[in-house]
């Protein structure tokens, strides 16, 4: 039953409309209903994919080139399930967070429809099978993520969101120009057709360059990272979690997808090495900057800059070894779960004392015990301690770097990991301090806030134990060749 | 040189001017205008690519540009709304520290 493919897009989209219409009347019951049905639609598709393999769907019966096609294989399925679980848990968290921090009703009314629209956009991005639809979904991501940054209603936040908007839209337009190049060259927008047709020529190289630049600007790879720390740290914490964990992974997914389809025949190892090199700088620079921050959310945001660097190390490693992409996805998902947990812990701390200055955490552990524990658990995956999800990624980077004789990356990974130990332990050390706390307690941290963050952190950790089944799921429809 | 190439060239010039505005301007409104120019340039290139010599105009390109324009309008609206919000905060920097 291939109609199941349309639900992951339609159900969250309609939920967004309904929640917008409900306005002030939205309560936990409504939220649970809408988020569970959105999650359910994805799980329903998962069940169909598991039983009948990769699916292709022509919306309203119109096939390519006139209609819009959806395509679903293991690669899109894994991303969709991962993002949907994270969306679901963050939505639960945000309900308690807004309540505990006594946010104005107006913000809640704006937040929920935006999250559901973003959810729908992410699912559409993973399911799209033509390059123009991907442009549309990228813009859906931008237009829903940017207003969420501005929800903090502070000048710095609105400035950060405007900067984010301009970079993101510039990136999308460069991507669109790449779409034009591919279309004029080969007369189709369908990814699977383009894969067969695209040949090395100035047009395809132009498209490769424009799309890559546009997409890495949106993924915030060094040197296009500068919009990320202000935007991700100024946003309200549940929003930061969504942005850092999920939104930047959308363009990264497109890059992986194109690298294994359209651009497969026109690849040049130089581009892969360049991306890996930028990733290496991002790892060191991001981790070094994270260590220097005195605000917790900025520290976590710079840690994202560093972790994006690891995602791009997979490009040079995958040159003759396309199976490593499966590990890249495990690593990206482990980062998504761990990073959302870290930002939710930052939310807990902001809830408790309205500020997130790191040095003022001295002596706060009697109130923040569970939060510190969650931070540490998620930190294990960020640091890459065995047997967490992050460890699987780093171990395979090291292993492949040795077997393919690209020894240079090993030094980067080791240095980056040492720096990440430093910035995670910089926070954890406050859970052992003996001093009395100087700050006043403001708002309570409820059970559900700790529980959802703990779930996210545990998933990122135990991913190291079941990554083989994730890889098995990715291989449905063999997106990375046989 | 066929006249279509002229449109493509013009589009590339317009989008480069837009890109230059986004990257170098220090004024927000100029960056937003640059974004619009970049969009217009890309759309012009798309339309010009759609008409190949001796053929009818390609309807797919036109529909793509139509979608693109709708997105571009909403992006501009959002950018202007954000800019208005920034202006309404005034220029005092106390707000930014909290």
PDB file of C-alpha atoms in Angstrom, chain A residues 12-230:
ATOM      1  CA  UNK A  12       2.016  16.847  10.505  1.00  0.00           C
ATOM      2  CA  UNK A  13       0.955  19.530   8.007  1.00  0.00           C
ATOM      3  CA  UNK A  14      -2.710  19.199   8.902  1.00  0.00           C
ATOM      4  CA  UNK A  15      -1.778  19.031  12.566  1.00  0.00           C
ATOM      5  CA  UNK A  16      -0.047  22.389  12.107  1.00  0.00           C
ATOM      6  CA  UNK A  17      -3.229  23.889  10.644  1.00  0.00           C
ATOM      7  CA  UNK A  18      -5.451  22.414  13.356  1.00  0.00           C
ATOM      8  CA  UNK A  19      -3.169  23.568  16.147  1.00  0.00           C
ATOM      9  CA  UNK A  20      -2.993  27.028  14.626  1.00  0.00           C
ATOM     10  CA  UNK A  21      -6.789  27.137  14.474  1.00  0.00           C
ATOM     11  CA  UNK A  22      -7.128  25.885  18.055  1.00  0.00           C
ATOM     12  CA  UNK A  23      -4.925  28.715  19.308  1.00  0.00           C
ATOM     13  CA  UNK A  24      -5.262  29.139  23.048  1.00  0.00           C
ATOM     14  CA  UNK A  25      -7.186  25.908  23.450  1.00  0.00           C
ATOM     15  CA  UNK A  26      -4.137  23.714  22.728  1.00  0.00           C
ATOM     16  CA  UNK A  27      -3.430  21.513  25.740  1.00  0.00           C
ATOM     17  CA  UNK A  28      -1.398  18.411  26.455  1.00  0.00           C
ATOM     18  CA  UNK A  29      -4.156  16.134  25.197  1.00  0.00           C
ATOM     19  CA  UNK A  30      -4.315  17.809  21.780  1.00  0.00           C
ATOM     20  CA  UNK A  31      -0.530  17.868  21.557  1.00  0.00           C
ATOM     21  CA  UNK A  32      -0.282  14.176  22.379  1.00  0.00           C
ATOM     22  CA  UNK A  33      -2.955  13.375  19.816  1.00  0.00           C
ATOM     23  CA  UNK A  34      -1.321  15.318  16.990  1.00  0.00           C
ATOM     24  CA  UNK A  35       2.258  14.329  17.729  1.00  0.00           C
ATOM     25  CA  UNK A  36       1.357  10.677  18.220  1.00  0.00           C
ATOM     26  CA  UNK A  37      -0.529  10.586  14.930  1.00  0.00           C
ATOM     27  CA  UNK A  38       2.415  12.243  13.151  1.00  0.00           C
ATOM     28  CA  UNK A  39       4.826   9.751  14.708  1.00  0.00           C
ATOM     29  CA  UNK A  40       2.367   6.958  13.933  1.00  0.00           C
ATOM     30  CA  UNK A  41       2.249   7.902  10.244  1.00  0.00           C
ATOM     31  CA  UNK A  42       6.034   7.541  10.043  1.00  0.00           C
ATOM     32  CA  UNK A  43       6.017   4.216  11.879  1.00  0.00           C
ATOM     33  CA  UNK A  44       3.253   2.973   9.578  1.00  0.00           C
ATOM     34  CA  UNK A  45       5.459   3.792   6.592  1.00  0.00           C
ATOM     35  CA  UNK A  46       8.379   2.057   8.334  1.00  0.00           C
ATOM     36  CA  UNK A  47       6.310  -1.072   8.673  1.00  0.00           C
ATOM     37  CA  UNK A  48       5.387  -0.926   4.973  1.00  0.00           C
ATOM     38  CA  UNK A  49       8.986  -0.354   3.955  1.00  0.00           C
ATOM     39  CA  UNK A  50      10.161  -3.276   6.044  1.00  0.00           C
ATOM     40  CA  UNK A  51       7.631  -5.597   4.475  1.00  0.00           C
ATOM     41  CA  UNK A  52       7.751  -4.461   0.839  1.00  0.00           C
ATOM     42  CA  UNK A  53      11.114  -2.747   0.310  1.00  0.00           C
ATOM     43  CA  UNK A  54      11.683   0.656  -1.285  1.00  0.00           C
ATOM     44  CA  UNK A  55       8.561   2.463  -2.444  1.00  0.00           C
ATOM     45  CA  UNK A  56       7.789   4.951  -5.192  1.00  0.00           C
ATOM     46  CA  UNK A  57       4.598   6.982  -5.213  1.00  0.00           C
ATOM     47  CA  UNK A  58       3.092   9.293  -7.835  1.00  0.00           C
ATOM     48  CA  UNK A  59       1.041  11.940  -6.084  1.00  0.00           C
ATOM     49  CA  UNK A  60      -2.503  12.040  -7.510  1.00  0.00           C
ATOM     50  CA  UNK A  61      -1.491   9.501 -10.138  1.00  0.00           C
ATOM     51  CA  UNK A  62       0.702  11.925 -12.090  1.00  0.00           C
ATOM     52  CA  UNK A  63       4.150  10.508 -12.630  1.00  0.00           C
ATOM     53  CA  UNK A  64       7.353  12.383 -13.435  1.00  0.00           C
ATOM     54  CA  UNK A  65       8.043  14.650 -15.335  1.00  0.00           C
ATOM     55  CA  UNK A  66       4.740  16.524 -14.817  1.00  0.00           C
ATOM     56  CA  UNK A  67       3.711  15.161 -11.439  1.00  0.00           C
ATOM     57  CA  UNK A  68       5.482  14.972  -8.126  1.00  0.00           C
ATOM     58  CA  UNK A  69       7.096  11.699  -7.131  1.00  0.00           C
ATOM     59  CA  UNK A  70       7.927  10.473  -3.681  1.00  0.00           C
ATOM     60  CA  UNK A  71      10.601   7.859  -3.148  1.00  0.00           C
ATOM     61  CA  UNK A  72      11.407   6.005   0.012  1.00  0.00           C
ATOM     62  CA  UNK A  73      14.338   3.735   0.713  1.00  0.00           C
ATOM     63  CA  UNK A  74      16.321   2.781   3.790  1.00  0.00           C
ATOM     64  CA  UNK A  75      18.273   6.040   3.802  1.00  0.00           C
ATOM     65  CA  UNK A  76      15.211   8.285   3.935  1.00  0.00           C
ATOM     66  CA  UNK A  77      13.415   5.915   6.289  1.00  0.00           C
ATOM     67  CA  UNK A  78      16.154   5.959   8.929  1.00  0.00           C
ATOM     68  CA  UNK A  79      16.346   9.759   8.860  1.00  0.00           C
ATOM     69  CA  UNK A  80      12.592  10.065   9.037  1.00  0.00           C
ATOM     70  CA  UNK A  81      12.215   7.717  12.000  1.00  0.00           C
ATOM     71  CA  UNK A  82      15.094   9.396  13.846  1.00  0.00           C
ATOM     72  CA  UNK A  83      13.819  12.941  13.326  1.00  0.00           C
ATOM     73  CA  UNK A  84      10.254  11.984  14.179  1.00  0.00           C
ATOM     74  CA  UNK A  85      11.225  10.422  17.499  1.00  0.00           C
ATOM     75  CA  UNK A  86      13.252  13.536  18.347  1.00  0.00           C
ATOM     76  CA  UNK A  87      10.409  15.863  17.323  1.00  0.00           C
ATOM     77  CA  UNK A  88       7.983  13.878  19.462  1.00  0.00           C
ATOM     78  CA  UNK A  89      10.160  13.983  22.577  1.00  0.00           C
ATOM     79  CA  UNK A  90      11.049  17.675  22.159  1.00  0.00           C
ATOM     80  CA  UNK A  91       7.363  18.538  21.792  1.00  0.00           C
ATOM     81  CA  UNK A  92       6.623  16.772  25.083  1.00  0.00           C
ATOM     82  CA  UNK A  93       9.510  18.610  26.713  1.00  0.00           C
ATOM     83  CA  UNK A  94       8.473  21.979  25.334  1.00  0.00           C
ATOM     84  CA  UNK A  95       4.995  21.662  26.813  1.00  0.00           C
ATOM     85  CA  UNK A  96       6.420  21.428  30.343  1.00  0.00           C
ATOM     86  CA  UNK A  97       9.111  23.993  29.553  1.00  0.00           C
ATOM     87  CA  UNK A  98       6.712  26.729  28.451  1.00  0.00           C
ATOM     88  CA  UNK A  99       4.544  25.985  31.465  1.00  0.00           C
ATOM     89  CA  UNK A 100       7.383  26.022  33.968  1.00  0.00           C
ATOM     90  CA  UNK A 101       9.001  29.184  32.609  1.00  0.00           C
ATOM     91  CA  UNK A 102       5.609  30.917  32.346  1.00  0.00           C
ATOM     92  CA  UNK A 103       6.128  31.930  28.754  1.00  0.00           C
ATOM     93  CA  UNK A 104       3.415  34.184  27.295  1.00  0.00           C
ATOM     94  CA  UNK A 105       0.597  32.349  25.543  1.00  0.00           C
ATOM     95  CA  UNK A 106       1.457  34.138  22.275  1.00  0.00           C
ATOM     96  CA  UNK A 107       4.762  32.282  22.007  1.00  0.00           C
ATOM     97  CA  UNK A 108       3.176  28.892  22.551  1.00  0.00           C
ATOM     98  CA  UNK A 109       0.555  29.695  19.912  1.00  0.00           C
ATOM     99  CA  UNK A 110       3.315  30.447  17.414  1.00  0.00           C
ATOM    100  CA  UNK A 111       5.640  27.596  18.419  1.00  0.00           C
ATOM    101  CA  UNK A 112       3.450  24.512  17.983  1.00  0.00           C
ATOM    102  CA  UNK A 113       2.199  25.191  14.418  1.00  0.00           C
ATOM    103  CA  UNK A 114       5.773  26.027  13.351  1.00  0.00           C
ATOM    104  CA  UNK A 115       7.138  22.783  14.803  1.00  0.00           C
ATOM    105  CA  UNK A 116       4.527  20.667  13.057  1.00  0.00           C
ATOM    106  CA  UNK A 117       5.076  22.507   9.758  1.00  0.00           C
ATOM    107  CA  UNK A 118       8.818  21.926  10.146  1.00  0.00           C
ATOM    108  CA  UNK A 119       8.195  18.246  10.887  1.00  0.00           C
ATOM    109  CA  UNK A 120       6.142  17.959   7.711  1.00  0.00           C
ATOM    110  CA  UNK A 121       8.850  19.783   5.755  1.00  0.00           C
ATOM    111  CA  UNK A 122      11.582  17.462   7.047  1.00  0.00           C
ATOM    112  CA  UNK A 123       9.562  14.373   6.117  1.00  0.00           C
ATOM    113  CA  UNK A 124       8.873  15.830   2.662  1.00  0.00           C
ATOM    114  CA  UNK A 125      12.597  16.501   2.266  1.00  0.00           C
ATOM    115  CA  UNK A 126      13.483  12.890   3.035  1.00  0.00           C
ATOM    116  CA  UNK A 127      10.804  11.591   0.669  1.00  0.00           C
ATOM    117  CA  UNK A 128      11.329  13.909  -2.312  1.00  0.00           C
ATOM    118  CA  UNK A 129      12.571  12.250  -5.445  1.00  0.00           C
ATOM    119  CA  UNK A 130      13.090  15.329  -7.586  1.00  0.00           C
ATOM    120  CA  UNK A 131      15.599  18.085  -7.187  1.00  0.00           C
ATOM    121  CA  UNK A 132      13.150  20.987  -7.390  1.00  0.00           C
ATOM    122  CA  UNK A 133      10.952  19.576  -4.640  1.00  0.00           C
ATOM    123  CA  UNK A 134      14.055  19.416  -2.515  1.00  0.00           C
ATOM    124  CA  UNK A 135      14.458  23.168  -3.053  1.00  0.00           C
ATOM    125  CA  UNK A 136      10.876  23.742  -1.919  1.00  0.00           C
ATOM    126  CA  UNK A 137      11.342  21.618   1.190  1.00  0.00           C
ATOM    127  CA  UNK A 138      14.609  23.424   1.982  1.00  0.00           C
ATOM    128  CA  UNK A 139      12.684  26.690   1.935  1.00  0.00           C
ATOM    129  CA  UNK A 140       9.952  25.185   4.129  1.00  0.00           C
ATOM    130  CA  UNK A 141      12.711  24.342   6.608  1.00  0.00           C
ATOM    131  CA  UNK A 142      14.044  27.905   6.453  1.00  0.00           C
ATOM    132  CA  UNK A 143      10.690  29.611   6.736  1.00  0.00           C
ATOM    133  CA  UNK A 144       9.699  27.567   9.780  1.00  0.00           C
ATOM    134  CA  UNK A 145      13.081  27.457  11.546  1.00  0.00           C
ATOM    135  CA  UNK A 146      13.855  31.177  11.271  1.00  0.00           C
ATOM    136  CA  UNK A 147      10.720  32.512  13.012  1.00  0.00           C
ATOM    137  CA  UNK A 148      11.295  30.015  15.843  1.00  0.00           C
ATOM    138  CA  UNK A 149      14.653  31.646  16.614  1.00  0.00           C
ATOM    139  CA  UNK A 150      12.915  34.998  16.932  1.00  0.00           C
ATOM    140  CA  UNK A 151      10.497  33.574  19.529  1.00  0.00           C
ATOM    141  CA  UNK A 152      12.804  34.619  22.380  1.00  0.00           C
ATOM    142  CA  UNK A 153      11.669  38.179  21.675  1.00  0.00           C
ATOM    143  CA  UNK A 154      15.062  39.725  22.424  1.00  0.00           C
ATOM    144  CA  UNK A 155      16.919  41.995  20.074  1.00  0.00           C
ATOM    145  CA  UNK A 156      19.910  39.666  19.832  1.00  0.00           C
ATOM    146  CA  UNK A 157      17.609  36.751  18.990  1.00  0.00           C
ATOM    147  CA  UNK A 158      15.797  38.624  16.235  1.00  0.00           C
ATOM    148  CA  UNK A 159      19.118  39.812  14.797  1.00  0.00           C
ATOM    149  CA  UNK A 160      20.403  36.228  14.836  1.00  0.00           C
ATOM    150  CA  UNK A 161      17.278  34.983  13.098  1.00  0.00           C
ATOM    151  CA  UNK A 162      17.524  37.632  10.359  1.00  0.00           C
ATOM    152  CA  UNK A 163      21.158  36.696   9.727  1.00  0.00           C
ATOM    153  CA  UNK A 164      20.175  33.034   9.652  1.00  0.00           C
ATOM    154  CA  UNK A 165      17.378  33.800   7.165  1.00  0.00           C
ATOM    155  CA  UNK A 166      19.673  35.639   4.781  1.00  0.00           C
ATOM    156  CA  UNK A 167      22.348  32.919   4.777  1.00  0.00           C
ATOM    157  CA  UNK A 168      19.802  30.128   4.470  1.00  0.00           C
ATOM    158  CA  UNK A 169      17.941  31.728   1.568  1.00  0.00           C
ATOM    159  CA  UNK A 170      21.179  32.575  -0.241  1.00  0.00           C
ATOM    160  CA  UNK A 171      22.158  28.923   0.101  1.00  0.00           C
ATOM    161  CA  UNK A 172      18.812  27.757  -1.273  1.00  0.00           C
ATOM    162  CA  UNK A 173      18.993  30.125  -4.244  1.00  0.00           C
ATOM    163  CA  UNK A 174      22.482  28.885  -5.154  1.00  0.00           C
ATOM    164  CA  UNK A 175      21.050  25.377  -4.958  1.00  0.00           C
ATOM    165  CA  UNK A 176      18.180  26.459  -7.253  1.00  0.00           C
ATOM    166  CA  UNK A 177      20.679  27.761  -9.798  1.00  0.00           C
ATOM    167  CA  UNK A 178      22.293  24.331  -9.696  1.00  0.00           C
ATOM    168  CA  UNK A 179      18.855  22.824 -10.375  1.00  0.00           C
ATOM    169  CA  UNK A 180      18.570  25.077 -13.448  1.00  0.00           C
ATOM    170  CA  UNK A 181      21.970  23.861 -14.704  1.00  0.00           C
ATOM    171  CA  UNK A 182      20.990  20.216 -14.346  1.00  0.00           C
ATOM    172  CA  UNK A 183      17.624  20.767 -15.999  1.00  0.00           C
ATOM    173  CA  UNK A 184      18.981  22.611 -19.001  1.00  0.00           C
ATOM    174  CA  UNK A 185      21.653  19.968 -19.436  1.00  0.00           C
ATOM    175  CA  UNK A 186      19.587  16.809 -19.148  1.00  0.00           C
ATOM    176  CA  UNK A 187      15.954  17.919 -19.301  1.00  0.00           C
ATOM    177  CA  UNK A 188      14.685  16.214 -16.170  1.00  0.00           C
ATOM    178  CA  UNK A 189      14.372  16.908 -12.457  1.00  0.00           C
ATOM    179  CA  UNK A 190      14.011  13.305 -11.353  1.00  0.00           C
ATOM    180  CA  UNK A 191      16.945  12.094  -9.262  1.00  0.00           C
ATOM    181  CA  UNK A 192      16.961   8.515 -10.544  1.00  0.00           C
ATOM    182  CA  UNK A 193      16.797   9.652 -14.194  1.00  0.00           C
ATOM    183  CA  UNK A 194      19.534  12.250 -13.657  1.00  0.00           C
ATOM    184  CA  UNK A 195      21.733   9.570 -12.101  1.00  0.00           C
ATOM    185  CA  UNK A 196      21.695   7.657 -15.368  1.00  0.00           C
ATOM    186  CA  UNK A 197      22.049  10.710 -17.621  1.00  0.00           C
ATOM    187  CA  UNK A 198      24.507  13.115 -15.995  1.00  0.00           C
ATOM    188  CA  UNK A 199      27.912  13.120 -17.669  1.00  0.00           C
ATOM    189  CA  UNK A 200      31.007  15.174 -16.860  1.00  0.00           C
ATOM    190  CA  UNK A 201      30.621  18.568 -18.518  1.00  0.00           C
ATOM    191  CA  UNK A 202      30.907  22.238 -17.522  1.00  0.00           C
ATOM    192  CA  UNK A 203      27.153  22.251 -16.760  1.00  0.00           C
ATOM    193  CA  UNK A 204      27.298  19.334 -14.342  1.00  0.00           C
ATOM    194  CA  UNK A 205      30.443  20.684 -12.669  1.00  0.00           C
ATOM    195  CA  UNK A 206      28.719  24.071 -12.300  1.00  0.00           C
ATOM    196  CA  UNK A 207      25.698  22.381 -10.752  1.00  0.00           C
ATOM    197  CA  UNK A 208      27.947  20.375  -8.428  1.00  0.00           C
ATOM    198  CA  UNK A 209      29.767  23.516  -7.278  1.00  0.00           C
ATOM    199  CA  UNK A 210      26.644  25.654  -6.792  1.00  0.00           C
ATOM    200  CA  UNK A 211      24.664  22.959  -4.996  1.00  0.00           C
ATOM    201  CA  UNK A 212      27.562  21.996  -2.759  1.00  0.00           C
ATOM    202  CA  UNK A 213      28.269  25.593  -1.734  1.00  0.00           C
ATOM    203  CA  UNK A 214      24.583  26.295  -1.134  1.00  0.00           C
ATOM    204  CA  UNK A 215      24.094  23.157   0.932  1.00  0.00           C
ATOM    205  CA  UNK A 216      27.238  23.458   3.057  1.00  0.00           C
ATOM    206  CA  UNK A 217      26.286  27.067   3.838  1.00  0.00           C
ATOM    207  CA  UNK A 218      22.990  25.733   5.163  1.00  0.00           C
ATOM    208  CA  UNK A 219      24.699  22.907   7.055  1.00  0.00           C
ATOM    209  CA  UNK A 220      27.010  25.507   8.663  1.00  0.00           C
ATOM    210  CA  UNK A 221      30.282  23.870   7.662  1.00  0.00           C
ATOM    211  CA  UNK A 222      33.367  26.006   8.277  1.00  0.00           C
ATOM    212  CA  UNK A 223      33.728  28.796   6.968  1.00  0.00           C
ATOM    213  CA  UNK A 224      29.945  29.319   6.760  1.00  0.00           C
ATOM    214  CA  UNK A 225      29.391  28.518  10.425  1.00  0.00           C
ATOM    215  CA  UNK A 226      29.195  32.077  11.779  1.00  0.00           C
ATOM    216  CA  UNK A 227      25.388  32.317  11.728  1.00  0.00           C
ATOM    217  CA  UNK A 228      24.952  29.124  13.749  1.00  0.00           C
ATOM    218  CA  UNK A 229      26.194  29.957  17.273  1.00  0.00           C
ATOM    219  CA  UNK A 230      24.102  33.140  17.706  1.00  0.00           C
TER     220      UNK A 230
END
